[in-house]
Tab-separated table of C-alpha atoms and ligand atoms in Angstrom:
chain	number	residue	atom	x	y	z
A	1	MET	CA	-35.876	30.222	-2.145
A	2	ARG	CA	-34.022	29.410	1.331
A	3	LYS	CA	-30.294	27.872	0.865
A	4	SER	CA	-27.937	26.074	2.787
A	5	LYS	CA	-24.485	27.298	3.279
A	6	ILE	CA	-21.070	25.651	4.696
A	7	ALA	CA	-20.161	27.882	7.415
A	8	GLY	CA	-17.576	25.991	8.813
A	9	VAL	CA	-15.062	23.134	7.844
A	10	GLY	CA	-12.695	20.862	9.986
A	11	ARG	CA	-10.726	17.654	10.152
A	12	TYR	CA	-8.808	15.078	12.398
A	13	LEU	CA	-6.265	13.020	11.351
A	14	PRO	CA	-4.716	10.251	13.873
A	15	GLU	CA	-1.213	11.017	14.593
A	16	ARG	CA	0.246	7.752	13.624
A	17	VAL	CA	1.574	7.842	9.521
A	18	VAL	CA	2.074	4.287	7.982
A	19	THR	CA	4.324	4.786	4.738
A	20	ASN	CA	4.110	2.298	1.976
A	21	ASP	CA	7.539	0.743	3.350
A	22	ASP	CA	5.967	-0.078	6.225
A	23	LEU	CA	3.083	-1.788	4.539
A	24	ALA	CA	5.908	-3.810	2.573
A	25	LYS	CA	6.847	-4.994	5.697
A	26	LEU	CA	3.468	-7.045	6.380
A	27	MET	CA	2.567	-8.066	2.888
A	28	ASP	CA	4.255	-8.808	-0.731
A	29	THR	CA	3.928	-5.062	-2.116
A	30	SER	CA	6.147	-2.160	-2.582
A	31	ASP	CA	6.410	1.808	-2.409
A	32	GLU	CA	7.021	1.873	-5.887
A	33	TRP	CA	3.837	-0.073	-7.115
A	34	ILE	CA	1.410	1.641	-4.713
A	35	ARG	CA	2.651	4.869	-5.717
A	36	GLU	CA	2.331	4.092	-9.402
A	37	ARG	CA	-1.179	3.059	-9.514
A	38	THR	CA	-2.402	4.921	-6.821
A	39	GLY	CA	-0.369	8.077	-5.990
A	40	ILE	CA	-0.636	7.522	-2.350
A	41	GLN	CA	2.456	7.783	-0.403
A	42	GLU	CA	1.313	7.340	3.153
A	43	ARG	CA	-1.692	7.223	5.324
A	44	ARG	CA	-2.763	7.342	9.041
A	45	PHE	CA	-3.923	4.857	11.127
A	46	PHE	CA	-5.826	5.184	14.479
A	47	GLU	CA	-4.500	4.809	18.173
A	48	LEU	CA	-6.394	1.978	19.826
A	49	GLY	CA	-7.489	3.838	23.244
A	50	LYS	CA	-7.488	7.038	21.944
A	51	ASP	CA	-9.104	7.339	18.528
A	52	THR	CA	-12.631	5.786	17.505
A	53	THR	CA	-14.590	6.559	14.521
A	54	SER	CA	-17.286	8.792	16.834
A	55	ASN	CA	-14.413	10.584	19.099
A	56	MET	CA	-12.426	11.477	15.801
A	57	GLY	CA	-15.368	12.784	13.960
A	58	THR	CA	-16.416	14.409	17.159
A	59	ARG	CA	-12.798	16.399	16.888
A	60	ALA	CA	-13.474	17.346	13.395
A	61	ALA	CA	-16.915	18.585	14.065
A	62	LYS	CA	-15.502	20.967	17.248
A	63	MET	CA	-12.912	22.350	14.728
A	64	ALA	CA	-15.995	23.042	12.192
A	65	LEU	CA	-17.996	24.706	14.725
A	66	GLU	CA	-15.017	26.985	15.977
A	67	ASN	CA	-14.446	27.772	12.127
A	68	ALA	CA	-17.847	28.745	11.872
A	69	GLY	CA	-17.772	30.991	15.267
A	70	LEU	CA	-20.573	28.650	16.552
A	71	THR	CA	-21.302	26.280	19.491
A	72	PRO	CA	-22.134	22.897	20.209
A	73	GLN	CA	-25.634	24.104	21.483
A	74	ASP	CA	-26.143	25.877	17.903
A	75	VAL	CA	-26.273	22.521	16.139
A	76	ASP	CA	-30.233	21.237	15.234
A	77	PHE	CA	-29.222	17.715	13.831
A	78	ILE	CA	-26.250	15.627	13.256
A	79	VAL	CA	-25.440	13.594	10.191
A	80	PHE	CA	-22.746	10.950	10.439
A	81	ALA	CA	-21.673	9.316	7.120
A	82	THR	CA	-19.391	6.189	7.855
A	83	LEU	CA	-19.115	2.684	6.714
A	84	SER	CA	-16.801	1.921	10.009
A	85	PRO	CA	-19.217	2.915	12.888
A	86	ASP	CA	-17.942	2.120	16.553
A	87	TYR	CA	-20.530	-0.538	16.916
A	88	ASP	CA	-22.868	-2.763	14.555
A	89	PHE	CA	-25.635	-0.858	16.186
A	90	PRO	CA	-26.528	1.953	17.267
A	91	GLY	CA	-24.791	4.259	14.764
A	92	SER	CA	-22.009	6.825	15.278
A	93	GLY	CA	-24.379	10.006	15.107
A	94	VAL	CA	-25.908	9.268	18.540
A	95	LEU	CA	-22.327	9.029	20.101
A	96	VAL	CA	-21.737	12.430	18.794
A	97	GLN	CA	-24.809	13.665	20.178
A	98	ARG	CA	-23.349	12.372	23.329
A	99	GLU	CA	-19.710	13.637	23.142
A	100	LEU	CA	-20.898	16.903	22.650
A	101	GLU	CA	-23.353	16.754	25.113
A	102	LEU	CA	-26.023	18.274	23.333
A	103	PRO	CA	-29.926	18.225	24.041
A	104	THR	CA	-31.943	15.249	22.684
A	105	ILE	CA	-31.693	16.612	18.752
A	106	GLY	CA	-31.891	14.216	15.973
A	107	ALA	CA	-28.879	11.990	14.623
A	108	ILE	CA	-28.442	9.839	11.435
A	109	ASP	CA	-26.041	7.581	10.012
A	110	ILE	CA	-25.720	7.412	6.440
A	111	ARG	CA	-24.298	4.036	4.682
A	112	THR	CA	-23.429	4.885	1.021
A	113	GLN	CA	-19.519	4.436	1.665
A	114	CYS	CA	-17.528	6.428	-0.541
A	115	THR	CA	-20.085	9.206	-1.302
A	116	GLY	CA	-21.357	9.305	2.394
A	117	PHE	CA	-20.344	12.777	2.859
A	118	VAL	CA	-22.208	13.747	-0.639
A	119	TYR	CA	-25.300	11.828	0.293
A	120	GLY	CA	-25.001	13.334	4.065
A	121	LEU	CA	-24.726	16.945	2.648
A	122	SER	CA	-27.578	16.460	0.328
A	123	VAL	CA	-30.219	14.938	2.998
A	124	ALA	CA	-28.881	17.954	5.587
A	125	ASP	CA	-29.403	20.481	2.659
A	126	GLN	CA	-33.407	19.270	2.082
A	127	PHE	CA	-33.533	19.728	5.899
A	128	ILE	CA	-32.403	23.216	5.791
A	129	LYS	CA	-34.323	24.322	2.783
A	130	THR	CA	-37.747	22.987	4.065
A	131	GLY	CA	-37.040	25.066	7.001
A	132	MET	CA	-36.983	22.286	9.318
A	133	TYR	CA	-33.508	22.840	10.684
A	134	ASP	CA	-31.036	25.869	10.733
A	135	THR	CA	-27.653	24.330	11.489
A	136	ILE	CA	-26.544	20.908	10.635
A	137	LEU	CA	-23.151	19.111	11.738
A	138	ILE	CA	-22.523	16.683	8.848
A	139	ILE	CA	-19.593	14.466	9.642
A	140	GLY	CA	-17.665	11.639	7.691
A	141	SER	CA	-15.267	9.426	9.574
A	142	GLU	CA	-13.504	6.258	8.953
A	143	ILE	CA	-11.489	3.595	10.929
A	144	HIS	CA	-10.384	1.208	8.092
A	145	SER	CA	-6.867	-0.011	9.354
A	146	SER	CA	-8.271	-2.553	11.684
A	147	GLY	CA	-10.779	-3.966	9.452
A	148	LEU	CA	-8.139	-4.586	6.562
A	149	ASP	CA	-6.490	-7.501	5.435
A	150	MET	CA	-2.937	-7.043	6.119
A	151	THR	CA	-1.413	-9.921	4.209
A	152	THR	CA	-0.454	-10.745	0.635
A	153	ARG	CA	-3.904	-11.930	0.326
A	154	GLY	CA	-5.516	-8.496	0.772
A	155	ARG	CA	-2.839	-6.220	-0.615
A	156	ALA	CA	-5.010	-5.011	-3.743
A	157	VAL	CA	-7.241	-3.316	-1.284
A	158	SER	CA	-5.566	-2.812	2.163
A	159	VAL	CA	-2.966	-0.536	0.405
A	160	LEU	CA	-5.726	1.960	-0.346
A	161	PHE	CA	-7.068	2.808	2.681
A	162	GLY	CA	-6.477	5.072	5.856
A	163	ASP	CA	-8.438	6.487	8.790
A	164	GLY	CA	-9.611	10.019	9.643
A	165	ALA	CA	-12.630	12.610	9.925
A	166	GLY	CA	-13.848	15.692	8.598
A	167	ALA	CA	-16.920	17.734	9.318
A	168	VAL	CA	-18.985	20.654	8.130
A	169	VAL	CA	-21.602	22.922	9.512
A	170	LEU	CA	-24.674	23.421	7.340
A	171	GLN	CA	-26.414	26.589	8.102
A	172	ALA	CA	-29.504	28.464	6.465
A	173	SER	CA	-28.244	31.311	4.153
A	174	ASP	CA	-29.515	34.490	4.103
A	175	ASN	CA	-28.151	35.593	0.021
A	176	ASP	CA	-27.808	33.478	-2.827
A	177	HIS	CA	-24.493	31.478	-1.825
A	178	GLY	CA	-24.590	28.027	-0.856
A	179	ILE	CA	-25.699	24.983	-1.977
A	180	LEU	CA	-26.738	25.369	-5.696
A	181	SER	CA	-27.516	21.821	-6.410
A	182	THR	CA	-27.033	17.966	-5.410
A	183	HIS	CA	-27.211	15.051	-7.425
A	184	LEU	CA	-27.458	11.272	-6.093
A	185	HIS	CA	-27.160	7.947	-7.958
A	186	SER	CA	-26.883	4.425	-7.206
A	187	GLU	CA	-26.586	0.904	-9.244
A	188	GLY	CA	-26.978	-1.832	-7.292
A	189	GLU	CA	-26.317	-4.328	-9.744
A	190	TYR	CA	-22.508	-4.096	-8.855
A	191	ALA	CA	-23.061	-3.962	-5.034
A	192	GLU	CA	-20.936	-7.144	-4.705
A	193	GLU	CA	-17.981	-5.794	-6.497
A	194	LEU	CA	-16.808	-3.609	-3.726
A	195	ALA	CA	-18.179	-4.716	-0.494
A	196	VAL	CA	-17.725	-6.821	3.027
A	197	ILE	CA	-19.804	-9.365	2.654
A	198	ASP	CA	-19.582	-11.024	6.363
A	199	PRO	CA	-20.992	-11.286	8.918
A	200	GLY	CA	-24.218	-9.937	7.302
A	201	SER	CA	-27.728	-10.925	8.130
A	202	SER	CA	-28.557	-13.296	4.966
A	203	ARG	CA	-25.590	-15.338	5.189
A	204	ALA	CA	-25.196	-17.878	7.778
A	205	ILE	CA	-26.671	-19.079	11.427
A	206	PRO	CA	-25.006	-17.840	13.664
A	207	ARG	CA	-24.031	-14.601	11.453
A	208	THR	CA	-20.448	-14.712	12.836
A	209	GLN	CA	-18.532	-17.938	12.393
A	210	ALA	CA	-15.090	-18.623	12.718
A	211	ARG	CA	-14.553	-19.933	9.197
A	212	MET	CA	-15.578	-16.344	8.217
A	213	ILE	CA	-11.890	-15.369	9.523
A	214	GLU	CA	-10.114	-18.215	8.124
A	215	GLU	CA	-11.530	-17.712	4.368
A	216	GLY	CA	-10.947	-13.582	4.996
A	217	THR	CA	-14.831	-13.135	4.021
A	218	ILE	CA	-14.846	-10.311	6.513
A	219	PHE	CA	-12.689	-8.315	4.612
A	220	PRO	CA	-13.351	-5.904	2.033
A	221	VAL	CA	-13.102	-7.264	-1.604
A	222	MET	CA	-12.832	-5.004	-4.764
A	223	ASN	CA	-12.960	-5.843	-8.804
A	224	GLY	CA	-10.363	-2.744	-8.921
A	225	ASN	CA	-10.244	-2.489	-12.585
A	226	HIS	CA	-14.331	-2.570	-12.720
A	227	VAL	CA	-14.498	-0.172	-10.019
A	228	PHE	CA	-11.651	1.910	-11.983
A	229	LYS	CA	-13.684	1.834	-15.027
A	230	HIS	CA	-16.957	3.000	-13.745
A	231	ALA	CA	-15.238	5.644	-11.392
A	232	SER	CA	-13.882	7.290	-14.536
A	233	THR	CA	-17.230	7.231	-16.377
A	234	ARG	CA	-19.445	8.666	-13.454
A	235	PHE	CA	-17.473	11.150	-12.227
A	236	PRO	CA	-17.265	13.444	-15.122
A	237	GLU	CA	-21.059	12.654	-15.998
A	238	VAL	CA	-22.184	13.581	-12.413
A	239	ILE	CA	-20.274	16.732	-12.509
A	240	GLN	CA	-21.407	17.486	-15.898
A	241	GLU	CA	-24.828	17.236	-14.533
A	242	ALA	CA	-24.260	19.575	-11.854
A	243	LEU	CA	-22.935	21.862	-14.176
A	244	LYS	CA	-25.353	21.933	-17.021
A	245	LEU	CA	-28.355	22.373	-14.305
A	246	ASN	CA	-26.751	25.458	-13.169
A	247	ASN	CA	-26.098	26.763	-16.637
A	248	TYR	CA	-21.980	26.532	-15.999
A	249	GLN	CA	-19.006	24.720	-17.791
A	250	PRO	CA	-16.024	23.090	-16.354
A	251	SER	CA	-13.766	26.192	-16.704
A	252	ASP	CA	-16.273	28.183	-14.266
A	253	ILE	CA	-15.254	25.665	-11.412
A	254	ASP	CA	-12.887	27.271	-9.071
A	255	LEU	CA	-12.217	24.028	-7.155
A	256	LEU	CA	-13.138	20.569	-7.892
A	257	ILE	CA	-12.991	18.363	-4.862
A	258	PRO	CA	-13.340	15.060	-5.751
A	259	HIS	CA	-13.333	11.879	-3.345
A	260	GLN	CA	-10.101	10.582	-2.847
A	261	ALA	CA	-10.324	7.300	-4.315
A	262	ASN	CA	-6.965	7.049	-6.575
A	263	LEU	CA	-4.697	10.040	-7.845
A	264	ARG	CA	-4.851	8.432	-11.439
A	265	ILE	CA	-8.956	8.400	-11.044
A	266	SER	CA	-8.831	12.196	-10.342
A	267	GLN	CA	-6.324	12.993	-13.084
A	268	MET	CA	-8.181	11.291	-15.650
A	269	VAL	CA	-11.445	13.202	-14.590
A	270	GLN	CA	-9.269	16.523	-14.987
A	271	ARG	CA	-8.200	15.244	-18.166
A	272	LEU	CA	-11.619	14.381	-19.328
A	273	LEU	CA	-13.244	17.454	-17.898
A	274	SER	CA	-10.198	19.677	-19.524
A	275	LEU	CA	-9.544	21.042	-16.104
A	276	LYS	CA	-6.457	23.026	-15.395
A	277	GLU	CA	-4.371	21.158	-12.563
A	278	ASP	CA	-5.013	23.605	-10.109
A	279	GLN	CA	-8.604	23.501	-10.213
A	280	VAL	CA	-8.589	20.288	-9.014
A	281	PHE	CA	-7.681	19.322	-5.414
A	282	ASN	CA	-5.912	15.827	-4.005
A	283	ASN	CA	-4.151	15.225	-0.980
A	284	ILE	CA	-4.688	11.017	-1.056
A	285	GLN	CA	-1.014	11.443	-1.598
A	286	ARG	CA	-0.897	11.740	2.320
A	287	TYR	CA	-4.075	10.166	3.668
A	288	GLY	CA	-4.722	7.297	1.307
A	289	ASN	CA	-8.768	6.925	0.527
A	290	THR	CA	-10.576	7.805	3.819
A	291	THR	CA	-14.174	6.842	2.118
A	292	ALA	CA	-16.780	9.307	3.532
A	293	ALA	CA	-14.187	11.448	5.607
A	294	SER	CA	-11.657	12.173	2.273
A	295	ILE	CA	-14.239	15.063	0.699
A	296	PRO	CA	-14.368	17.038	4.162
A	297	ILE	CA	-10.747	16.501	5.104
A	298	ALA	CA	-9.849	17.799	1.843
A	299	MET	CA	-12.345	20.912	1.750
A	300	SER	CA	-11.131	21.577	5.346
A	301	GLU	CA	-7.386	21.826	3.951
A	302	ALA	CA	-8.194	23.459	0.606
A	303	TRP	CA	-10.207	26.308	2.809
A	304	GLU	CA	-7.038	26.719	5.188
A	305	GLN	CA	-4.666	27.010	2.465
A	306	GLY	CA	-6.945	29.618	1.065
A	307	LYS	CA	-8.166	28.100	-2.280
A	308	ILE	CA	-11.431	28.171	-1.110
A	309	LYS	CA	-12.505	31.963	-1.159
A	310	GLU	CA	-15.712	33.656	-0.676
A	311	GLY	CA	-17.658	33.387	-4.249
A	312	ASP	CA	-15.983	30.389	-5.391
A	313	LEU	CA	-17.921	27.978	-7.733
A	314	ILE	CA	-16.779	24.822	-5.765
A	315	CYS	CA	-17.638	21.149	-7.206
A	316	LEU	CA	-18.060	17.770	-5.003
A	317	ALA	CA	-17.975	14.338	-6.387
A	318	ALA	CA	-17.886	11.336	-5.471
A	319	PHE	CA	-18.057	7.417	-6.500
A	320	GLY	CA	-17.566	4.487	-4.686
A	321	SER	CA	-19.113	1.144	-3.278
A	322	GLY	CA	-22.884	0.116	-4.191
A	323	PHE	CA	-22.292	1.417	-6.740
A	324	THR	CA	-23.153	4.728	-5.646
A	325	TRP	CA	-22.017	8.494	-6.861
A	326	GLY	CA	-22.870	12.120	-6.682
A	327	SER	CA	-21.871	15.544	-6.739
A	328	ALA	CA	-22.600	18.753	-5.009
A	329	LEU	CA	-22.089	22.371	-6.830
A	330	ILE	CA	-21.486	25.229	-4.226
A	331	ARG	CA	-21.230	28.938	-4.468
A	332	TRP	CA	-19.337	29.385	-1.483
B	1	UT7	O1	-13.273	4.836	-3.146
B	1	UT7	C1	-13.769	3.493	-3.736
B	1	UT7	C2	-13.396	3.362	-4.980
B	1	UT7	N1	-12.108	2.360	-5.168
B	1	UT7	C3	-11.531	2.582	-6.183
B	1	UT7	O2	-11.651	3.953	-6.546
B	1	UT7	C4	-10.198	1.750	-6.551
B	1	UT7	C5	-10.333	1.671	-8.017
B	1	UT7	N2	-9.281	0.688	-8.667
B	1	UT7	C6	-7.884	0.838	-8.476
B	1	UT7	O3	-7.757	1.888	-7.951
B	1	UT7	C7	-7.071	-0.041	-9.107
B	1	UT7	O4	-7.731	-0.852	-9.547
B	1	UT7	C8	-6.049	-0.499	-8.013
B	1	UT7	C9	-5.151	0.587	-7.261
B	1	UT7	C10	-6.798	-1.189	-7.024
B	1	UT7	C11	-5.186	-1.772	-8.607
B	1	UT7	O5	-4.956	-1.210	-9.684
B	1	UT7	P1	-4.616	-1.878	-11.211
B	1	UT7	O6	-3.462	-1.232	-11.745
B	1	UT7	O7	-6.046	-2.061	-11.728
B	1	UT7	O8	-3.879	-3.261	-10.973
B	1	UT7	P2	-4.563	-4.615	-10.889
B	1	UT7	O9	-5.738	-4.843	-9.940
B	1	UT7	O10	-4.779	-5.101	-12.455
B	1	UT7	O11	-3.227	-5.710	-10.414
B	1	UT7	C12	-2.178	-5.790	-11.439
B	1	UT7	C13	-0.942	-6.525	-10.710
B	1	UT7	C14	-1.504	-7.861	-10.507
B	1	UT7	O12	-0.811	-8.990	-10.466
B	1	UT7	P3	-0.426	-9.830	-11.830
B	1	UT7	O13	-1.933	-10.440	-11.901
B	1	UT7	O14	-0.292	-9.133	-13.118
B	1	UT7	O15	0.699	-10.859	-11.772
B	1	UT7	C15	-1.985	-7.798	-8.727
B	1	UT7	O16	-1.924	-9.180	-8.306
B	1	UT7	O17	-0.710	-5.951	-9.569
B	1	UT7	C16	-0.801	-6.772	-8.146
B	1	UT7	N3	-1.264	-6.289	-7.498
B	1	UT7	C17	-0.281	-5.823	-6.403
B	1	UT7	N4	1.314	-5.623	-6.443
B	1	UT7	C18	1.974	-5.288	-5.244
B	1	UT7	C19	-2.241	-5.944	-6.784
B	1	UT7	N5	-2.139	-5.198	-5.652
B	1	UT7	C20	-0.968	-5.094	-5.465
B	1	UT7	C21	0.122	-4.728	-4.411
B	1	UT7	N6	1.253	-4.716	-4.332
B	1	UT7	N7	-0.713	-4.031	-3.382
């Protein structure tokens, strides 16, 4: 059966580094609290007038195409995962189509937040498996910093997130290497446990009101403990689901690239699956949680550092708002 392989990986991180001490000037928090609870030391924030969600994604995509030895003209379809699109509508995928000056190929946005990249990869994999497309760009890109409550009221959420973009080129594979399987889940019962409620289409007429800014309902809310508990269960579960289907054990994984939600969650997953430290890739220390961008950014760095080699068994896994969770097992 036709498979899809990752032919190139890329990333773009805005230049501005924001440390925990920088955040402590804006809200009642500390470097010690953030490091201890999350592992995060610094993150990147976008530069107004230079970076947008779509142009950061485009830069990451160009790097991925270059790595793959391809040009934008080779792309058949665009999948763009983000919770922070340039506009409410249209989505950011069409802006990439414009920026790359591509012919009128299709472009979709994926809205599953932290699992956006895994969902996007799965969607692209199906298009390639069916023979509809040969080469697909999958981009995850986020600008969180302008949408966070940077006061003490929002500190439990705001210290976690950063801006950035990552991308991969997925191509039809002529051998057994490529995506072995993807596994997607959701549990809408917990939709409001990690969400931005306003301005939403079911809340008020008109949809945007000044009180939403005053009351802070335009900012993300999160039941941190609840999310942590579910994440620690769902990550190992969905990784095991992928391994079991393909007759592998956790010890067979060469590199697990988890969505970078919290270093403590990654360490717990590592412990629960009895993985060695060098089997799990983490870079949340430098970028915070970049939601849909975290896995492709991590994949791009791991590849550059020689931690992903031809023939390796790579596992991707994510959990987040929705709740949604998912995994992908890849023979590189
Ligand atoms: O990718 C999307 C998925 N998101 C996640 O996976 C996040 C999952 N959850 C978490 O990572 C953790 O729950 C957090 C890092 C968000 C919070 O850590 P925690 O150990 O669960 O802390 P907590 O929420 O129980 O809060 C402990 C204390 C509270 O003070 P009191 O009530 O004990 O006096 C908070 O008010 O820490 C306080 N606190 C802070 N203190 C300093 C909360 N945020 C901060 C802060 N700085 N930024």
